[in-house]
Amino acid sequence: MSEIINNREQLMTKKTDRLTILKGIFHDLHNGRNLEEVKAHFDALIGKITVDEITQLQHQFSEEGSIPIEELQRIYQEHSAIFQGSIEREDNLQKPEDLPGHPVHTFKLENREIEKLLQLQVQVHVDEFVIDDSSENIYKILQDINLLLDIDKHYSRKENLLFPYLEKYGIFGPTTNMWRIDDFIRDAIKEAKQKLISYQGEKQEVLGVLNFVIQEVSGMIYKEENILFPMALKNLSEDEWIKIAHESDEIGFCLTGPAEEWKPERKALAENAITEGYIKMETGFLSLKQLELLLNHLPVDITFIDHEDVVRYFSHGKERIFARTKAVIGRTVQNCHPPRSVHVVEELLADFKAGKKDSEDFWIKFRDKYVYIRYFAVRDEKGRYIGTLEFTQNIGPIKAIEDEKRILS
């Protein structure tokens, strides 16, 4: 056991040392050190970097506030140049993002179309414009720019559907930095269009803006596919990806669309589910409607998963603490949690199934609430495990109770 502890301590020390070196590289860029020298320093001391390290690094500097936002923006751009080709990819046997219709699959489809537009049209027509700035060549680029304006839909889905979930998990780097670059790109595309429409021979100015657009859009594709998407896939649950997929239509798609509707594998529910009439229980009778209203009026949120870890039911009160959607019904509970916390769920369920525990309690601060979360192993009269009940309650108002109340309000 002591060897394991020592190994863990050494591992944590190595991680701390790497982060210290990376922060030093960050400060070197801030202090104006030559980019090539910093790149060589990174290659020699770090070599490969993980998405988690990039996230932690950017988060720390954003939190510290020791460097102005505008300066951070410049440094993040240079960081991308240093990290390019050095980001470690994690092996993952299950890749739902490879399935047509998954939001990441759609984002990547769009990126391929954007790359084709940049390489086979924009760049070709810009090269022709360098030689001959005739109205014919200007018109070709204007047509390309009109197509490229569609990129706003790609960025809007990313910013309004994906970023909020990352923020939920305390990841703010993409929101504060990538969104700013998106806006720079949008503005540059519009500026290029305006300069081409009112062109009066300012060739170098137009080329400067067009080259900026090509460079930044290409750079953003790299950042998305090597940093943003792996980061999101590591943190978001399947249920959250389903919400993003369903809400994407409202914003629209860039140059292409989902190859098909994404339908994650689900456990089939029983066909003969009760839909009407009364339910006879040991201590009384209730109609299905009465039972549902009763459960929804409880001052707590409850969720039940069966012995196969499949979500079968959740109450639907007026003010749920943690959001639930009907999409979770019939899915395994593991797919309803972020990948990084699944091991906690599985460990708890294993203890319940093995009879090692009958309950487990947690309490956390969540936004303006003090939340008490309880899990109970549900067993039949013979002690057989039939599922787990999750019981969630905001106990802030209860903790605030003092004295006594003996009369009606």
C-alpha atoms as one frame of an Amber mdcrd trajectory, in Angstrom:
protein
   0.000   0.000   0.000   2.852   2.406   0.871   4.330   1.827  -2.596   1.029
   2.821  -4.177   0.870   5.973  -2.053   4.447   6.865  -2.956   3.745   6.311
  -6.662   0.693   8.545  -6.473   2.707  11.258  -4.720   5.404  11.063  -7.389
   2.766  11.244 -10.117   1.179  14.320  -8.515   4.632  15.905  -8.188   5.339
  15.294 -11.872   2.004  16.874 -12.817   2.753  19.877 -10.602   6.239  20.247
 -12.102   4.837  20.090 -15.648   2.242  22.735 -14.845   4.936  24.959 -13.338
   7.008  24.636 -16.519   3.964  25.375 -18.681   3.162  28.463 -16.618   6.774
  29.554 -17.049   6.392  29.201 -20.823   3.214  31.267 -20.592   5.126  34.029
 -18.784   7.971  33.840 -21.329   5.471  34.661 -24.072   4.031  37.483 -21.982
   7.521  38.910 -21.463   8.209  38.949 -25.204  10.554  35.969 -25.550  11.035
  34.767 -29.136   8.325  32.279 -30.138  10.820  29.850 -31.721  12.904  29.795
 -28.534   9.827  29.149 -26.419   8.749  26.357 -28.793  12.177  24.717 -28.495
  11.980  25.044 -24.697   8.535  23.386 -24.712   9.694  20.523 -26.975  12.705
  19.843 -24.757  10.932  19.905 -21.373   7.334  18.897 -22.128   7.127  17.305
 -25.586   3.500  16.218 -25.433   0.605  17.958 -23.678  -2.857  16.708 -22.754
  -6.173  18.498 -23.202  -6.605  18.471 -19.408  -3.312  20.318 -18.959  -4.306
  22.959 -21.511  -7.642  23.415 -19.752  -6.042  23.700 -16.308  -3.404  26.114
 -17.551  -5.855  28.474 -19.229  -8.253  28.277 -16.295  -5.566  29.211 -13.771
  -4.467  32.296 -15.685  -8.053  33.401 -16.256  -8.771  32.975 -12.535  -5.626
  34.766 -11.366  -6.274  37.806 -13.525  -2.564  38.654 -13.389  -2.425  39.232
 -17.146  -4.851  41.556 -19.002  -7.487  39.843 -21.183  -6.122  41.386 -24.391
  -2.644  40.084 -23.592  -4.029  36.633 -22.736  -5.690  36.589 -26.148  -2.344
  37.146 -27.891  -0.628  34.518 -25.743  -3.346  31.911 -26.379  -2.789  32.423
 -30.110   0.929  31.765 -29.708   0.203  28.803 -27.420  -1.755  27.204 -30.243
   1.308  27.480 -32.482   3.459  25.846 -29.789   1.007  23.031 -29.021   0.209
  22.186 -32.645   1.194  18.576 -33.292   2.001  18.012 -29.596  -1.440  17.271
 -28.161  -1.833  13.718 -26.912  -4.958  11.923 -28.073  -6.613   9.619 -25.575
  -7.598   6.167 -26.837 -11.324   5.606 -26.571 -12.902   2.387 -27.788 -16.384
   3.834 -27.700 -16.607   6.883 -29.922 -20.170   8.153 -30.115 -18.842  11.298
 -31.787 -18.075   9.170 -34.841 -21.769   8.388 -35.295 -23.625  10.533 -37.858
 -25.835  13.105 -36.171 -23.736  13.445 -33.004 -23.026  17.195 -32.551 -19.254
  16.696 -32.765 -19.636  14.615 -35.929 -21.694  17.455 -37.433 -19.205  20.114
 -36.333 -16.428  18.134 -38.042 -18.494  17.668 -41.218 -18.873  21.438 -41.344
 -15.144  21.912 -40.779 -14.373  19.694 -43.766 -16.689  21.827 -45.930 -15.118
  25.021 -44.586 -11.650  23.662 -45.415 -12.769  22.836 -48.972 -14.146  26.344
 -49.363 -10.916  27.894 -48.083  -8.498  25.702 -50.041 -10.330  25.069 -53.314
 -12.040  28.424 -53.728 -10.994  31.281 -51.449  -7.231  30.668 -51.641  -7.348
  29.978 -55.400  -9.309  33.166 -56.079  -7.098  35.221 -53.765  -4.033  34.027
 -55.695  -5.743  35.102 -58.933  -6.574  38.474 -57.351  -2.883  39.019 -56.501
  -2.084  38.814 -60.224  -5.211  40.498 -61.557  -7.546  42.612 -59.388 -10.198
  42.765 -62.097 -13.886  43.054 -61.266 -14.323  39.461 -62.421 -11.846  38.149
 -59.859 -13.294  40.411 -57.164 -16.735  38.952 -57.884 -15.388  35.395 -57.460
 -14.036  36.233 -53.995 -17.284  37.967 -53.059 -19.174  34.780 -53.883 -16.767
  32.833 -51.669 -17.167  35.360 -48.838 -20.958  35.098 -49.019 -20.627  31.342
 -48.527 -18.131  31.812 -45.704 -20.543  34.093 -43.831 -22.468  30.889 -43.112
 -19.750  30.097 -40.562 -21.707  32.242 -38.097 -24.108  29.294 -37.601 -21.220
  26.948 -36.770 -19.817  29.398 -34.222 -23.250  30.259 -32.787 -24.045  26.595
 -32.068 -20.681  26.210 -30.418 -21.090  29.355 -28.305 -24.753  29.050 -27.337
 -25.147  25.277 -27.009 -21.719  23.828 -26.192 -20.014  26.555 -24.122 -22.775
  26.743 -21.448 -22.272  23.068 -20.602 -18.508  23.525 -20.323 -19.100  26.454
 -17.960 -21.359  24.204 -15.898 -18.278  22.029 -15.271 -16.100  25.035 -14.416
 -14.378  25.244 -17.817 -14.373  28.899 -18.894 -11.327  29.096 -21.187 -13.206
  28.468 -24.467 -15.919  30.976 -23.559 -13.581  33.827 -22.707 -10.982  33.178
 -25.387 -12.373  31.178 -28.299 -15.544  33.265 -28.463 -13.437  36.416 -28.842
 -11.557  34.865 -31.748 -14.857  33.810 -33.320 -15.977  37.432 -33.184 -12.703
  38.621 -34.725 -13.251  36.158 -37.587 -16.861  37.247 -38.105 -15.803  40.905
 -38.199 -12.921  40.183 -40.585 -15.190  38.316 -43.040 -17.638  41.239 -43.046
 -14.764  43.707 -43.440 -13.372  41.737 -46.394 -16.764  41.790 -48.063 -17.152
  45.539 -47.568 -13.651  46.288 -48.888 -14.299  44.171 -51.981 -17.654  45.842
 -52.658 -16.119  49.317 -52.434 -12.740  48.332 -53.918 -10.708  51.266 -55.227
  -7.321  49.651 -55.754  -6.342  49.059 -52.091  -4.993  45.619 -52.978  -2.661
  45.167 -49.973  -5.359  46.111 -47.477  -7.804  43.643 -49.010  -5.163  40.895
 -49.122  -4.284  41.556 -45.494  -7.878  40.989 -44.382  -8.394  37.960 -46.638
  -5.185  36.290 -45.469  -6.184  36.976 -41.855  -9.527  35.246 -42.472  -7.913
  32.194 -44.081  -5.324  31.889 -41.296  -7.728  32.403 -38.388 -10.503  30.154
 -39.692  -7.969  27.362 -40.298  -6.514  27.920 -36.835  -9.959  27.761 -35.261
 -10.634  24.396 -36.909  -7.444  23.066 -35.323  -8.377  24.460 -31.882 -11.853
  22.979 -32.058 -10.822  19.493 -33.101  -7.711  19.148 -30.931  -8.719  21.052
 -27.805 -12.403  22.028 -27.606 -14.132  18.848 -28.801 -11.910  16.402 -26.818
 -12.432  18.623 -23.765 -16.205  18.589 -24.239 -16.348  14.829 -24.914 -14.441
  14.224 -21.698 -16.915  16.200 -19.601 -20.405  16.227 -21.137 -22.866  13.399
 -20.558 -24.762  11.660 -23.344 -27.956  13.379 -22.215 -26.314  16.773 -22.674
 -25.131  15.864 -26.171 -28.716  14.822 -26.999 -29.977  18.247 -25.891 -27.357
  19.974 -28.060 -28.304  17.811 -31.054 -32.025  18.536 -30.608 -31.543  22.292
 -30.198 -29.084  22.704 -33.084 -31.842  22.980 -35.705 -32.992  26.259 -34.194
 -29.639  27.896 -35.007 -28.894  26.094 -38.271 -25.843  24.561 -39.908 -22.872
  25.762 -41.959 -22.513  24.639 -45.601 -23.860  21.165 -44.732 -25.930  19.474
 -42.032 -26.187  16.342 -39.887 -25.734  13.186 -41.945 -28.724  11.690 -40.120
 -30.523  11.832 -36.791 -28.375  10.602 -33.918 -30.106   7.864 -31.927 -28.012
   6.538 -29.025 -28.652   2.931 -28.076 -31.374   2.626 -25.448 -32.906  -0.116
 -23.386 -36.424  -0.927 -24.613 -39.200  -0.202 -22.143 -41.970  -2.699 -21.458
 -44.768  -2.513 -23.989 -47.513  -3.192 -21.441 -46.845  -0.195 -19.195 -49.895
   0.865 -17.160 -51.593   3.868 -18.767 -54.874   4.123 -16.863 -56.906   2.676
 -14.004 -55.961   2.101 -10.370 -52.842   0.598  -8.854 -53.377  -1.701  -5.883
 -50.656  -1.495  -3.263 -50.257  -3.114   0.155 -51.492  -0.012   1.967 -54.069
   1.377  -0.425 -55.266   2.206  -3.937 -54.213   5.104  -6.135 -55.044   6.029
  -9.693 -52.078   6.491 -11.984 -52.861  10.230 -12.098 -53.013  10.473  -8.308
 -49.724   8.625  -7.941 -47.968  10.857 -10.461 -49.289  14.066  -8.845 -48.355
  12.786  -5.395 -44.763  12.058  -6.438 -44.438  15.394  -8.261 -45.673  17.296
  -5.181 -43.023  15.863  -2.888 -40.610  18.612  -1.724 -37.743  16.492  -3.054
 -36.530  15.195  -6.421 -36.438  11.428  -6.840 -34.979   9.255  -9.586 -35.144
   5.464  -9.819 -32.837   3.176 -11.798 -33.420  -0.578 -12.051 -31.120  -3.536
 -11.388 -29.579  -3.162 -14.872 -28.687   0.499 -14.176 -31.418   1.722 -16.548
 -33.240   4.955 -15.634 -36.927   4.061 -15.227 -38.462   7.100 -13.549 -37.883
  10.600 -12.210 -40.279  12.947 -10.460 -41.135  16.174 -12.207 -41.716  18.832
  -9.580 -42.009  22.553 -10.213 -38.452  23.355  -9.181 -36.057  20.494  -9.855
 -32.586  21.052  -8.471 -30.804  19.147 -11.240 -32.378  19.228 -14.692 -33.776
  15.993 -16.127 -35.286  15.406 -19.549 -37.474  12.542 -20.747 -34.581  11.540
 -23.004 -32.912   9.855 -20.004 -35.694   7.269 -19.647 -34.515   3.886 -20.926
 -30.827   4.841 -20.863 -28.211   3.520 -18.493 -27.390   5.884 -15.655 -23.715
   5.837 -16.692 -24.668   7.682 -19.895 -26.462  10.367 -17.888 -23.310  11.450
 -16.045 -20.167  13.202 -17.291 -17.478  10.643 -18.229 -15.134  11.908 -15.520
 -17.623  11.054 -12.728 -18.933   7.715 -14.053 -16.469   5.735 -11.920 -18.059
   7.159  -8.740 -21.520   6.052  -9.898 -20.288   2.581 -10.814 -18.479   2.140
  -7.484 -21.607   3.104  -5.540 -23.838   0.755  -7.558 -21.350  -2.093  -7.166
 -21.462  -1.671  -3.369 -25.278  -1.665  -3.411 -25.470  -4.776  -5.585 -22.904
  -6.618  -3.460 -24.797  -5.735  -0.270 -21.845  -3.780   1.139 -23.970  -0.653
   1.543 -27.654   0.206   1.779 -27.293   3.978   1.450 -24.851   6.784   0.751
 -25.189  10.521   1.420 -23.591  13.608  -0.108 -24.112  17.314   0.479 -22.901
  20.114  -1.782 -23.278  23.825  -2.450 -24.985  24.242  -5.836 -25.614  27.796
  -7.038 -27.827  29.373  -4.330 -28.811  26.023  -2.796 -27.414  23.694  -0.170
 -28.203  20.277  -1.639 -28.532  17.022   0.264 -28.229  13.992  -2.072 -29.096
  10.519  -0.769 -28.904   7.153  -2.508 -30.778   4.082  -1.269 -30.426   0.490
  -2.414 -33.955  -0.767  -3.082 -34.391  -4.440  -2.161 -37.388  -6.767  -2.264
 -38.767  -8.816   0.658 -36.078 -11.459   0.034 -33.266  -8.900   0.085 -32.653
  -9.024  -3.660 -31.393  -5.800  -5.200 -33.937  -4.325  -7.629 -32.548  -0.831
  -8.120 -31.370   2.450  -6.640 -33.385   5.454  -5.488 -31.806   8.903  -5.707
 -33.296  11.444  -3.304 -32.293  15.120  -3.704 -33.397  18.006  -1.508 -32.515
  21.666  -0.981 -31.917  21.744   2.778 -30.894  25.409   2.919 -34.334  26.541
   4.217 -34.366  23.660   6.723 -30.934  24.573   8.105 -32.182  28.140   8.575
 -35.099  27.103  10.839 -34.956  28.445  14.411 -37.265  28.412  17.418 -40.772
  26.962  16.887 -43.879  27.520  14.748 -47.198  26.389  16.207 -49.784  28.522
  14.342 -50.904  28.901  10.733 -49.237  31.596   8.649
